[in-house]
Coordinates of C-alpha atoms in Angstrom, one line a residue:
Chain A
M128 CA 32.2 43.7 -36.5
S129 CA 30.7 41.2 -34.0
S130 CA 32.9 37.9 -34.8
N131 CA 31.4 36.2 -31.5
I132 CA 29.7 33.7 -34.0
P133 CA 31.3 30.4 -33.5
E134 CA 32.5 28.3 -35.9
R135 CA 32.6 31.0 -39.0
G136 CA 33.5 29.2 -42.2
G137 CA 31.6 26.1 -41.2
G138 CA 33.6 23.1 -43.0
G139 CA 35.6 25.3 -44.4
D140 CA 38.9 23.7 -42.7
S141 CA 40.3 22.6 -45.8
R142 CA 39.1 24.9 -47.9
G143 CA 42.1 24.7 -50.0
V144 CA 42.3 21.5 -51.3
M145 CA 38.1 21.7 -51.6
S146 CA 36.9 22.0 -55.2
P147 CA 34.1 24.5 -55.9
I148 CA 30.5 23.3 -56.2
L149 CA 30.2 26.3 -58.1
E150 CA 32.2 28.0 -60.6
V151 CA 31.0 31.1 -62.3
N152 CA 33.3 31.9 -65.1
D153 CA 33.6 35.1 -67.2
V154 CA 29.7 35.3 -67.2
S155 CA 28.0 37.8 -69.8
I156 CA 24.7 38.3 -70.6
A157 CA 22.8 41.5 -72.5
F158 CA 19.6 42.8 -72.3
G159 CA 18.5 45.0 -75.5
G160 CA 21.5 47.5 -74.8
L161 CA 21.7 47.5 -71.6
Q162 CA 25.0 45.1 -70.4
A163 CA 23.5 43.5 -67.2
L164 CA 26.8 41.4 -66.4
S165 CA 30.3 41.8 -68.1
E166 CA 32.6 38.8 -67.7
V167 CA 31.7 38.1 -63.6
S168 CA 33.3 35.0 -62.1
F169 CA 33.5 33.6 -58.7
N170 CA 33.2 30.5 -56.9
V171 CA 31.4 28.7 -54.6
L172 CA 32.8 26.4 -52.7
P173 CA 30.7 23.1 -50.7
G174 CA 29.1 24.2 -47.1
E175 CA 30.2 27.9 -47.8
L176 CA 28.1 30.8 -46.8
L177 CA 28.7 33.3 -49.8
G178 CA 26.9 36.7 -49.6
I179 CA 26.6 39.3 -53.3
I180 CA 26.2 42.8 -52.5
G181 CA 25.8 46.1 -54.5
P182 CA 23.8 48.8 -55.1
N183 CA 20.2 48.4 -57.3
G184 CA 20.5 47.7 -60.4
A185 CA 23.8 45.7 -60.4
G186 CA 23.1 42.6 -61.7
K187 CA 22.8 40.3 -58.5
T188 CA 19.8 39.0 -59.2
V189 CA 20.7 38.4 -62.7
V190 CA 23.5 36.3 -62.0
L191 CA 20.9 34.0 -59.9
N192 CA 19.0 33.9 -63.1
C193 CA 22.0 33.1 -65.5
I194 CA 22.6 29.9 -62.4
N195 CA 19.3 29.0 -62.5
G196 CA 19.1 28.9 -66.0
I197 CA 16.0 31.5 -66.2
H198 CA 18.2 33.6 -68.3
P199 CA 21.1 31.7 -70.2
P200 CA 24.0 34.0 -70.4
D201 CA 25.5 35.1 -73.8
S202 CA 29.1 33.8 -73.1
G203 CA 31.1 32.3 -70.3
D204 CA 30.4 29.2 -68.4
I205 CA 28.7 27.8 -65.5
L206 CA 29.8 24.6 -63.6
F207 CA 27.7 22.9 -61.2
K208 CA 30.1 19.9 -59.2
G209 CA 32.1 20.3 -62.1
R210 CA 29.6 20.1 -64.9
S211 CA 28.5 22.7 -67.1
I212 CA 24.9 23.9 -66.9
R213 CA 25.0 26.5 -69.3
G214 CA 22.5 26.0 -71.6
L215 CA 20.3 23.7 -69.8
A216 CA 16.1 23.9 -68.6
C217 CA 15.4 25.4 -65.6
H218 CA 13.8 22.2 -64.4
K219 CA 17.0 20.4 -65.1
I220 CA 19.2 22.4 -63.4
A221 CA 16.9 22.5 -60.1
A222 CA 17.1 18.7 -60.2
L223 CA 20.4 18.5 -60.0
G224 CA 20.4 20.1 -56.7
I225 CA 19.9 24.2 -56.9
G226 CA 17.6 25.6 -54.7
R227 CA 16.2 29.0 -55.5
T228 CA 14.4 31.6 -53.7
F229 CA 12.9 34.9 -54.8
Q230 CA 12.6 38.5 -54.1
H231 CA 9.3 38.7 -54.0
S232 CA 8.3 35.4 -52.6
E233 CA 7.0 33.9 -55.9
L234 CA 5.0 31.8 -53.8
F235 CA 2.3 29.8 -55.2
Q236 CA -0.6 32.0 -53.7
R237 CA -3.4 29.6 -53.9
M238 CA -1.8 26.9 -52.6
T239 CA -1.1 26.2 -48.9
V240 CA 2.3 26.2 -47.0
M241 CA 2.2 22.8 -46.7
E242 CA 1.4 21.9 -50.6
N243 CA 4.2 24.9 -51.3
V244 CA 6.5 22.6 -49.3
I245 CA 5.8 19.7 -50.8
L246 CA 6.1 20.9 -54.3
G247 CA 9.5 22.0 -53.4
R248 CA 10.2 18.1 -53.1
H249 CA 8.5 17.5 -56.9
I250 CA 11.7 15.9 -58.3
Y251 CA 12.0 13.5 -55.6
L252 CA 8.2 12.2 -56.5
K253 CA 7.7 9.5 -58.9
T254 CA 3.6 9.7 -59.0
N255 CA 2.1 9.6 -62.4
I256 CA -1.0 10.1 -63.5
L257 CA -2.0 6.6 -62.9
T258 CA -0.7 6.3 -59.6
G259 CA -2.0 9.8 -58.8
G260 CA -5.2 9.4 -60.3
I261 CA -5.9 6.3 -58.4
F262 CA -4.3 7.5 -55.3
W263 CA -3.9 4.2 -53.3
G264 CA -0.9 2.4 -52.5
P265 CA 2.5 3.7 -54.3
G266 CA 0.9 7.1 -55.2
R267 CA -1.1 7.2 -51.6
R268 CA 2.5 6.3 -49.6
E269 CA 4.7 8.4 -51.4
E270 CA 2.6 11.6 -50.7
V271 CA 2.4 10.9 -47.0
R272 CA 6.5 10.3 -47.3
A273 CA 6.8 13.8 -48.8
R274 CA 4.3 15.2 -46.4
E275 CA 6.6 13.9 -43.6
K276 CA 9.6 15.4 -45.2
A277 CA 7.5 18.5 -45.9
E278 CA 6.9 18.6 -42.1
M279 CA 10.2 18.1 -40.7
I280 CA 11.6 21.5 -42.9
M281 CA 8.1 23.1 -41.7
D282 CA 9.2 22.3 -38.4
F283 CA 12.9 23.5 -39.1
L284 CA 11.7 27.1 -40.4
E285 CA 8.5 27.5 -37.7
L286 CA 5.9 27.4 -40.2
T287 CA 4.1 24.3 -38.4
M288 CA 1.2 26.4 -37.3
Y289 CA 0.6 27.9 -41.0
R290 CA 0.7 24.7 -42.5
K291 CA -3.1 24.8 -43.9
E292 CA -3.2 28.8 -44.6
K293 CA -3.4 29.8 -48.1
V294 CA 0.3 31.3 -48.9
G295 CA -1.5 34.4 -50.3
N296 CA -3.1 35.3 -46.9
L297 CA 0.0 35.4 -45.2
A298 CA 2.3 38.1 -43.7
Y299 CA 5.0 39.0 -46.1
G300 CA 7.4 38.3 -43.6
I301 CA 6.3 34.6 -43.3
Q302 CA 5.8 34.3 -47.0
K303 CA 9.4 34.7 -47.3
I304 CA 10.2 32.1 -44.9
V305 CA 7.9 30.0 -47.0
G306 CA 9.7 30.5 -50.2
L307 CA 12.8 29.2 -48.1
A308 CA 11.0 26.3 -47.2
R309 CA 10.1 25.7 -50.6
A310 CA 13.8 26.0 -51.9
L311 CA 14.6 23.9 -49.0
A312 CA 12.2 21.1 -49.4
G313 CA 14.0 20.1 -52.2
E314 CA 17.4 19.3 -50.6
P315 CA 19.4 21.0 -52.8
R316 CA 23.5 21.1 -52.5
L317 CA 23.6 24.6 -53.0
I318 CA 20.6 27.6 -52.2
L319 CA 20.3 30.6 -54.3
V320 CA 18.3 32.9 -51.7
D321 CA 17.6 36.5 -53.2
E322 CA 16.9 39.6 -50.8
L323 CA 15.4 37.3 -47.7
G324 CA 15.9 39.8 -45.4
T325 CA 14.4 42.9 -47.8
G326 CA 11.1 44.3 -46.5
L327 CA 11.2 42.6 -42.9
M328 CA 11.2 43.9 -39.8
R329 CA 14.3 43.4 -37.0
Q330 CA 13.0 40.5 -35.5
E331 CA 12.1 38.8 -38.7
K332 CA 15.8 39.6 -40.3
E333 CA 16.9 38.1 -37.2
D334 CA 15.0 34.9 -37.5
V335 CA 16.0 34.8 -41.1
A336 CA 19.8 35.0 -40.2
R337 CA 19.3 31.9 -37.8
F338 CA 17.4 30.0 -40.0
L339 CA 20.2 30.4 -42.5
L340 CA 23.3 29.9 -40.4
R341 CA 21.5 27.0 -39.2
I342 CA 21.2 25.6 -42.8
H343 CA 24.9 26.5 -43.3
H344 CA 26.4 24.6 -40.0
E345 CA 23.7 21.6 -40.0
S346 CA 23.5 20.8 -43.6
K347 CA 26.7 21.6 -45.0
T348 CA 24.5 23.3 -47.5
A349 CA 26.2 26.1 -50.2
I350 CA 24.6 29.2 -49.8
V351 CA 24.6 32.4 -52.1
W352 CA 22.7 35.6 -50.4
I353 CA 21.8 38.3 -52.0
E354 CA 21.2 41.0 -49.2
H355 CA 20.8 45.0 -48.9
D356 CA 21.1 44.7 -44.8
M357 CA 24.8 44.9 -44.6
Q358 CA 24.5 44.1 -40.9
L359 CA 22.9 41.2 -41.7
I360 CA 25.4 39.9 -44.6
T361 CA 28.7 40.9 -43.2
E362 CA 28.5 39.3 -40.0
I363 CA 27.3 36.0 -41.0
C364 CA 29.0 35.6 -44.4
D365 CA 32.2 33.5 -44.9
R366 CA 32.9 35.5 -48.0
L367 CA 31.6 38.8 -49.9
I368 CA 31.2 39.6 -53.5
C369 CA 30.3 43.2 -54.5
L370 CA 29.1 43.8 -57.7
S371 CA 28.3 47.3 -59.4
F372 CA 26.6 48.1 -62.8
G373 CA 27.5 44.2 -64.1
R374 CA 31.0 44.1 -62.9
K375 CA 32.4 42.4 -60.2
I376 CA 35.0 44.7 -58.0
K377 CA 35.3 43.2 -54.5
E378 CA 35.8 39.7 -53.3
G379 CA 37.1 38.8 -50.2
T380 CA 36.3 38.6 -46.5
P381 CA 33.3 40.8 -45.3
E382 CA 35.9 42.9 -43.4
E383 CA 37.5 43.9 -46.2
V384 CA 35.0 44.3 -48.8
I385 CA 33.6 47.0 -46.9
A386 CA 36.4 48.4 -46.3
D387 CA 37.1 48.5 -50.1
P388 CA 36.9 52.3 -51.5
E389 CA 35.5 51.1 -54.7
V390 CA 32.6 49.5 -52.9
I391 CA 31.8 52.1 -50.5
E392 CA 32.1 54.7 -53.9
S393 CA 29.3 52.8 -55.4
Y394 CA 27.1 53.0 -52.9
L395 CA 27.9 56.0 -51.5
G396 CA 29.1 57.8 -54.4
K397 CA 31.7 59.8 -52.0
R398 CA 35.0 58.4 -50.6
S399 CA 34.6 60.7 -47.3
H400 CA 32.1 58.4 -46.0
T401 CA 32.3 55.1 -44.1
V402 CA 30.0 52.6 -44.4
P403 CA 28.0 52.2 -41.0
D404 CA 28.5 49.3 -38.7
Chain B
M76 CA -8.9 0.7 -3.7
S77 CA -10.1 0.4 -7.3
D78 CA -7.3 1.4 -10.5
H79 CA -7.4 4.8 -10.8
K80 CA -9.4 5.1 -14.5
I81 CA -8.4 7.0 -17.1
L82 CA -11.2 9.0 -18.8
Q83 CA -11.5 7.8 -22.2
Y84 CA -12.5 11.0 -24.0
P85 CA -14.0 10.0 -27.8
K86 CA -11.7 11.5 -30.5
S87 CA -12.8 14.3 -32.3
P88 CA -13.6 13.5 -36.2
Y89 CA -11.9 16.5 -36.6
L90 CA -8.4 15.8 -35.4
K91 CA -6.3 14.0 -37.8
T92 CA -3.7 11.5 -36.2
S93 CA -1.6 10.5 -39.2
Y94 CA -0.4 12.2 -42.1
Y95 CA -2.0 9.3 -43.9
E96 CA -5.4 10.1 -42.4
D97 CA -4.9 14.2 -43.2
T98 CA -4.8 13.2 -47.3
A99 CA -8.1 12.3 -47.7
I100 CA -10.4 13.9 -49.2
Q101 CA -12.4 16.0 -46.9
A102 CA -15.6 15.6 -47.5
F103 CA -17.2 12.5 -45.7
D104 CA -14.7 12.1 -42.7
T105 CA -17.0 13.6 -39.5
P106 CA -20.3 11.5 -38.4
F107 CA -22.7 14.2 -39.8
R108 CA -21.3 14.1 -43.1
K109 CA -20.8 10.5 -43.2
K110 CA -24.8 11.0 -42.3
C111 CA -25.1 12.9 -45.0
L112 CA -23.4 10.9 -47.2
V113 CA -25.7 8.4 -46.3
I114 CA -29.2 9.9 -47.1
G115 CA -27.6 11.5 -50.1
L116 CA -27.2 7.9 -51.3
L117 CA -30.7 6.8 -50.5
F118 CA -31.9 10.0 -52.2
W119 CA -29.5 9.7 -55.4
V120 CA -30.7 5.8 -55.7
C121 CA -34.4 7.1 -55.3
F122 CA -34.3 9.7 -57.5
P123 CA -35.0 7.7 -60.7
F124 CA -37.8 6.2 -59.4
V125 CA -39.7 8.8 -57.8
A126 CA -38.9 12.2 -60.3
S127 CA -40.3 12.4 -63.7
S128 CA -38.9 11.1 -66.8
Y129 CA -38.2 14.7 -68.1
V130 CA -36.6 15.6 -64.6
V131 CA -34.7 12.4 -64.8
H132 CA -33.4 13.4 -68.2
I133 CA -32.4 16.9 -67.0
A134 CA -30.0 14.9 -64.3
N135 CA -28.5 13.1 -67.2
L136 CA -27.6 16.3 -69.0
S137 CA -26.5 17.6 -65.9
A138 CA -24.3 14.7 -65.1
I139 CA -22.8 14.9 -68.8
A140 CA -22.4 18.8 -68.3
A141 CA -20.4 17.8 -65.0
I142 CA -17.8 15.8 -66.5
G143 CA -17.3 18.0 -69.5
A144 CA -17.0 20.9 -66.7
M145 CA -14.6 19.3 -64.4
S146 CA -12.7 18.2 -67.4
L147 CA -12.6 22.2 -68.6
N148 CA -12.1 23.3 -64.8
L149 CA -9.3 21.0 -64.6
L150 CA -7.8 23.1 -67.4
I151 CA -9.1 26.5 -66.5
G152 CA -9.0 26.4 -63.0
N153 CA -6.2 24.2 -62.1
T154 CA -4.0 24.7 -64.6
G155 CA -4.8 28.1 -65.9
L156 CA -4.9 27.3 -69.5
L157 CA -7.6 28.5 -71.3
S158 CA -9.0 26.2 -74.2
L159 CA -11.6 27.1 -76.3
G160 CA -12.0 23.8 -78.1
H161 CA -13.3 21.9 -75.6
A162 CA -16.7 21.7 -77.8
G163 CA -14.5 20.0 -80.8
F164 CA -13.3 17.4 -78.5
M165 CA -16.4 16.2 -77.0
G166 CA -17.6 16.2 -80.9
A167 CA -14.7 14.1 -81.6
G168 CA -15.4 11.7 -79.0
A169 CA -19.3 11.4 -80.0
F170 CA -18.0 11.1 -83.9
T171 CA -15.3 8.3 -83.0
T172 CA -18.2 6.7 -81.0
A173 CA -20.3 7.0 -84.3
I174 CA -17.9 5.6 -86.8
M175 CA -16.9 2.8 -84.4
T176 CA -20.4 1.6 -83.9
V177 CA -22.1 2.6 -87.3
Q178 CA -19.5 1.4 -89.0
F179 CA -17.5 -0.9 -87.3
G180 CA -20.4 -2.6 -84.9
L181 CA -17.5 -2.7 -82.3
P182 CA -19.1 -2.3 -78.0
I183 CA -19.1 0.3 -75.9
W184 CA -15.9 -0.7 -73.6
I185 CA -14.2 -0.6 -76.6
V186 CA -15.7 2.3 -77.9
I187 CA -15.2 4.8 -75.2
P188 CA -11.3 4.1 -74.2
A189 CA -11.2 4.8 -78.0
S190 CA -12.7 8.2 -77.7
G191 CA -10.3 8.9 -74.9
I192 CA -7.4 8.3 -77.1
V193 CA -8.6 10.3 -79.8
G194 CA -9.2 12.8 -77.5
A195 CA -5.8 12.7 -75.9
L196 CA -3.9 12.7 -79.2
L197 CA -6.1 16.2 -80.3
G198 CA -5.1 17.2 -76.7
L199 CA -1.6 16.8 -77.8
I200 CA -2.2 18.7 -80.6
A201 CA -4.1 21.2 -78.9
G202 CA -1.4 21.4 -76.1
L203 CA 2.0 22.2 -78.3
P204 CA 1.0 26.2 -78.7
S205 CA 0.8 26.1 -75.1
F206 CA 4.9 26.0 -74.8
Q207 CA 4.9 29.6 -76.0
L208 CA 1.5 30.9 -76.2
K209 CA -0.6 31.9 -72.9
G210 CA -3.5 33.2 -72.3
I211 CA -6.4 34.6 -74.8
Y212 CA -3.6 33.6 -77.6
L213 CA -3.8 29.9 -76.6
G214 CA -7.5 30.4 -76.7
L215 CA -7.2 31.4 -80.4
S216 CA -5.5 28.6 -81.1
T217 CA -7.5 26.0 -79.1
L218 CA -10.2 27.3 -81.2
A219 CA -8.5 27.3 -84.5
I220 CA -8.8 22.9 -83.5
H221 CA -12.2 23.4 -83.0
H222 CA -13.0 24.5 -86.2
I223 CA -11.0 21.6 -87.8
I224 CA -12.4 19.2 -85.9
K225 CA -16.0 20.7 -86.9
Y226 CA -15.0 20.8 -90.4
G227 CA -14.0 17.5 -90.4
C228 CA -17.0 15.6 -88.8
S229 CA -19.1 17.8 -90.7
E230 CA -17.3 16.5 -94.1
Y231 CA -18.2 12.8 -92.5
Q232 CA -21.4 13.5 -91.6
Y233 CA -22.6 15.1 -95.1
Y234 CA -20.5 13.2 -97.6
G235 CA -20.9 9.9 -95.5
G236 CA -25.0 10.5 -96.3
F237 CA -25.8 10.9 -92.8
G238 CA -27.9 13.6 -93.6
Y239 CA -29.6 15.6 -90.1
G240 CA -27.2 13.1 -88.1
I241 CA -25.8 9.7 -87.6
V242 CA -28.3 7.1 -85.2
L243 CA -26.8 5.3 -82.9
E244 CA -28.3 1.7 -81.4
A245 CA -28.7 1.0 -77.7
P246 CA -25.5 -0.3 -76.8
S247 CA -25.6 -2.9 -74.1
L248 CA -22.8 -3.6 -71.4
G249 CA -22.7 -7.6 -71.2
P250 CA -26.3 -8.7 -70.6
L251 CA -27.6 -4.9 -69.9
L252 CA -29.3 -3.2 -72.0
L253 CA -28.1 0.6 -71.4
A254 CA -31.5 2.2 -72.8
G255 CA -33.7 4.1 -70.8
K256 CA -33.1 7.3 -68.7
T257 CA -33.9 5.2 -65.7
V258 CA -30.3 3.2 -66.6
W259 CA -28.8 5.6 -68.4
F260 CA -29.5 8.0 -64.9
F261 CA -27.1 5.1 -63.1
V262 CA -24.4 4.9 -65.7
L263 CA -23.9 8.9 -66.6
W264 CA -23.7 9.6 -62.1
I265 CA -21.6 7.2 -61.9
S266 CA -19.4 7.8 -64.4
A267 CA -19.6 12.0 -63.0
F268 CA -18.6 10.8 -59.6
A269 CA -16.1 8.1 -60.9
T270 CA -14.2 11.6 -63.5
A271 CA -14.6 13.6 -59.8
L272 CA -12.6 11.0 -57.7
L273 CA -10.1 11.0 -60.7
I274 CA -9.6 14.7 -60.6
A275 CA -9.8 15.1 -56.8
N276 CA -7.0 12.2 -57.0
L277 CA -5.1 14.2 -59.4
L278 CA -5.1 17.2 -57.9
R279 CA -3.7 15.9 -54.5
S280 CA -0.6 14.3 -55.5
K281 CA 2.4 15.0 -57.7
P282 CA 0.3 16.4 -60.7
G283 CA -1.6 18.4 -59.1
R284 CA 0.1 20.5 -57.1
A285 CA 2.6 21.1 -60.4
W286 CA -0.5 22.5 -62.5
S287 CA -1.6 24.8 -59.6
A288 CA 2.0 25.7 -59.5
I289 CA 2.0 26.5 -63.0
R290 CA -1.1 28.5 -63.1
D291 CA 0.2 30.7 -60.2
R292 CA 3.5 31.8 -60.8
D293 CA 5.5 29.6 -64.1
I294 CA 9.1 30.3 -63.5
A295 CA 9.1 29.5 -60.4
A296 CA 7.5 26.6 -60.7
E297 CA 10.3 25.8 -63.3
V298 CA 12.8 26.7 -60.9
S299 CA 11.2 24.4 -58.5
G300 CA 11.8 21.4 -61.1
I301 CA 8.5 21.0 -62.9
D302 CA 8.7 20.9 -66.6
I303 CA 6.5 22.8 -67.4
G304 CA 6.2 22.1 -71.0
F305 CA 5.2 18.5 -70.0
Y306 CA 2.6 19.3 -67.3
K307 CA 0.9 21.8 -69.7
I308 CA 0.5 18.7 -72.5
L309 CA -0.5 16.2 -69.6
A310 CA -2.8 18.9 -68.5
F311 CA -4.4 19.3 -71.9
V312 CA -3.9 15.7 -72.5
V313 CA -5.7 14.4 -69.7
S314 CA -9.1 17.1 -69.9
S315 CA -9.5 16.5 -73.9
S316 CA -9.5 12.8 -72.8
L317 CA -12.1 13.1 -70.3
I318 CA -14.0 15.5 -72.2
S319 CA -14.0 13.0 -75.2
M320 CA -15.3 10.4 -73.4
Q321 CA -17.9 12.3 -72.0
G322 CA -18.5 13.3 -75.5
S323 CA -18.8 9.3 -76.4
L324 CA -21.8 8.8 -73.3
Y325 CA -23.6 11.9 -74.7
A326 CA -23.9 10.4 -78.3
Y327 CA -24.8 7.3 -76.7
Y328 CA -27.4 8.7 -74.4
T329 CA -28.9 10.8 -77.0
A330 CA -28.5 8.2 -79.8
V331 CA -28.0 10.7 -82.5
V332 CA -24.3 12.4 -83.6
S333 CA -24.9 15.8 -85.1
V334 CA -22.1 18.1 -86.0
E335 CA -24.4 21.3 -85.1
E336 CA -24.1 20.4 -81.3
Y337 CA -20.8 20.7 -81.4
S338 CA -20.7 24.6 -81.6
F339 CA -18.3 27.1 -80.1
G340 CA -21.8 27.9 -77.9
L341 CA -21.2 24.8 -75.9
T342 CA -17.8 25.8 -75.4
V343 CA -19.2 29.1 -73.9
S344 CA -21.4 27.3 -71.7
Y345 CA -18.8 24.9 -70.4
L346 CA -17.2 28.0 -69.1
A347 CA -19.9 29.9 -67.8
M348 CA -20.3 26.7 -65.9
I349 CA -17.1 26.5 -64.2
I350 CA -17.1 30.8 -63.8
V351 CA -20.4 30.1 -62.2
G352 CA -19.5 27.2 -60.2
G353 CA -16.1 28.4 -58.8
L354 CA -12.8 27.8 -61.0
G355 CA -10.7 24.8 -59.9
S356 CA -12.9 23.1 -57.6
V357 CA -14.8 19.9 -58.5
L358 CA -17.2 20.6 -56.2
G359 CA -18.1 23.9 -58.1
S360 CA -17.9 22.1 -61.4
F361 CA -20.6 19.9 -60.2
L362 CA -22.3 23.4 -59.1
G363 CA -22.2 25.1 -62.0
A364 CA -22.8 22.4 -64.3
L365 CA -26.1 21.4 -62.5
L366 CA -27.3 25.4 -62.7
I367 CA -26.7 25.8 -65.9
T368 CA -28.3 22.7 -67.3
A369 CA -31.4 23.1 -65.1
L370 CA -31.6 26.8 -66.0
P371 CA -33.2 26.7 -69.3
Y372 CA -35.8 24.2 -68.1
A373 CA -36.6 25.8 -64.5
L374 CA -37.2 29.1 -66.9
I375 CA -39.8 27.0 -69.0
I376 CA -41.6 25.4 -65.6
L377 CA -41.8 29.1 -64.8
A378 CA -43.2 30.0 -67.4
G379 CA -45.7 27.3 -67.7
L380 CA -46.6 29.1 -64.4
V381 CA -47.4 32.0 -65.7
D382 CA -50.0 33.0 -68.3
L383 CA -47.8 34.2 -71.1
S384 CA -48.4 36.1 -74.2
F385 CA -47.7 35.0 -77.3
A386 CA -45.2 37.5 -78.5
V387 CA -43.3 36.0 -75.3
K388 CA -43.7 32.7 -76.2
E389 CA -42.9 33.0 -79.7
H390 CA -39.5 34.1 -78.5
F391 CA -38.7 31.9 -75.6
S392 CA -35.2 31.1 -76.5
V393 CA -33.9 34.3 -76.6
I394 CA -35.3 34.8 -72.9
Q395 CA -33.3 31.6 -72.0
T396 CA -30.3 33.2 -73.8
G397 CA -30.7 36.5 -71.8
V398 CA -31.2 35.2 -68.5
F399 CA -27.7 32.8 -69.6
G400 CA -26.0 35.8 -70.0
M401 CA -27.8 37.7 -66.8
V402 CA -26.9 34.9 -64.8
V403 CA -22.8 34.7 -65.9
I404 CA -22.6 38.7 -65.5
L405 CA -24.0 38.5 -62.3
F406 CA -21.9 35.7 -60.6
L407 CA -18.9 37.9 -62.3
L408 CA -19.8 40.9 -60.5
L409 CA -21.3 39.6 -57.5
E410 CA -19.5 36.7 -56.5
P411 CA -16.5 35.6 -58.6
L412 CA -15.6 32.4 -57.0
G413 CA -18.6 31.4 -57.9
L414 CA -21.5 29.0 -56.1
V415 CA -18.6 26.9 -54.0
E416 CA -17.5 30.4 -52.1
I417 CA -21.5 30.5 -51.7
W418 CA -21.4 27.1 -50.0
R419 CA -17.9 27.4 -48.1
R420 CA -19.8 30.4 -46.2
V421 CA -22.9 28.4 -45.4
R422 CA -21.0 25.8 -44.2
C423 CA -18.4 28.4 -42.2
Y424 CA -21.5 30.3 -40.8
F425 CA -23.2 26.7 -39.4
E426 CA -19.5 25.4 -38.2
L427 CA -18.9 28.5 -36.1
W428 CA -22.8 29.5 -35.0
P429 CA -23.8 30.8 -32.6
F430 CA -20.5 32.1 -32.6
S431 CA -18.9 34.6 -35.0
Y432 CA -15.5 35.4 -34.2
K433 CA -13.1 34.0 -36.5
P434 CA -12.6 35.7 -39.9
L435 CA -13.6 34.7 -43.0
T436 CA -10.2 34.4 -45.0
I437 CA -10.9 35.2 -49.0
I438 CA -9.1 33.9 -51.6
K439 CA -6.7 36.3 -53.3
R440 CA -7.2 36.6 -56.7

């Protein structure tokens, strides 16, 4: 395991005393007869980069959907900043400061990159049907301010050259970054990143890793990151969680988790193999 | 020694140097476009005095249709919600106008906002099913509202003793009597342009972005913090309020309100306008409204040029309907993005001429 990345752990010096920003307590959910999650619990500390791994169908995305409120859990509780968010509407959870990127980008295809990113700031905008309809004075000033913020984010994620492009016309790798930009635009305290690296080539994956590390170090935003690329996730994350068939089978440092025989078995089915570095 | 003189190159009209400039509507920003605007305005002012009364009448109907098409386009093209009840909302506006002027004698500047409020309330009701329904199911629920409104209006018309229609007197706005096609030409087109500006403004600010987001990916929109229920209702309210005010203007313009006019066929023709014009585009609504409104009249003029047999003349309305259907089908097959896409291609051609290396980006459907 290479560990030449400095400051691993972000602002986690006093981790023992810090109260978690997100607590997932015994969350279970079933779809029809399928138990997608059974009593999954974990905590996310402020400024932490937490990775979630697991084979396909393990329930990783469902965990994020439960946190987001897309699927309210059947039982268990989810606390964000100490407050229960279970059963809250999606948009209210988003307004509390939880950002999200999707596995298949789920962007607004017929809007430009710039509009997608400004849309990420929706919760901060106060324009209503009147000020927006007149677009003179407060409405327009707010639009310009939102644009300035969006430009900062597009600059940070190196998207400025695509700002006026329709998202549907962009390459897949860039679309994924636009999804991250949209999530970042809401200035969240917690970002849920769903398979950002999947389907990207090496160079783009390294960009993704760089961006996530910069977010991690510079804005101290907590990140929950689902990823299939073992090298990528083990080298960057502070902590890893492994899910399999809806259960949490291991939690700990990346080295511990990928060395765990049960984790290896869940991926490979045999104990004799080791996970390639 | 003279001072070294720095060459001051003129700023390119395409170059924006502030975000404020970039939020402007990109229609009249370059010198060429400004010239076009001035020429267009001159043409517009002169038009009703030069053209025949018949042509001015067609232009007036186009302006009315453009308002309706824009409001329907806001709902279908921009928010992705299907409404088949817009003829009903238009009828509600027209009947509000009829009741308020004939029974209470209220002036136009009260009646039109009141029609807007009635339309907004009906839109609120029509929008409620959109919490749960999507696509054609939502369309059917709005169709039900159309029939309820139509039933109410026809009851009023027949039991109120108005026979074949409620006749309105020409309204007056202050000292100005709104009568005659020329006066109405300015009233209607200014209303149409004001509506276009309002919708364009909404589309480039928070509500418009939220609507587009709901159209493209509703779950992602919700996760980004958009209250999709609220914005769907808002789209319905704005759209039906606008078309209700348009119905009011139409009632004043034609001076007769009759329930037969606000049939399902009217909704279909508005749907045709936005499909032919281009979904989700303000300019497209205008172009589609012009084409679909002028089409039957253009056919009459064309038919006047050739010698038609009596049988053809007898069934001419069938031919008009057939051509209307043909135009819609041809657009769906050959140019699903509508007239506005053709216009964009023409513009692109001239912008690039004599080079043609820049690929034309095509919007994914």
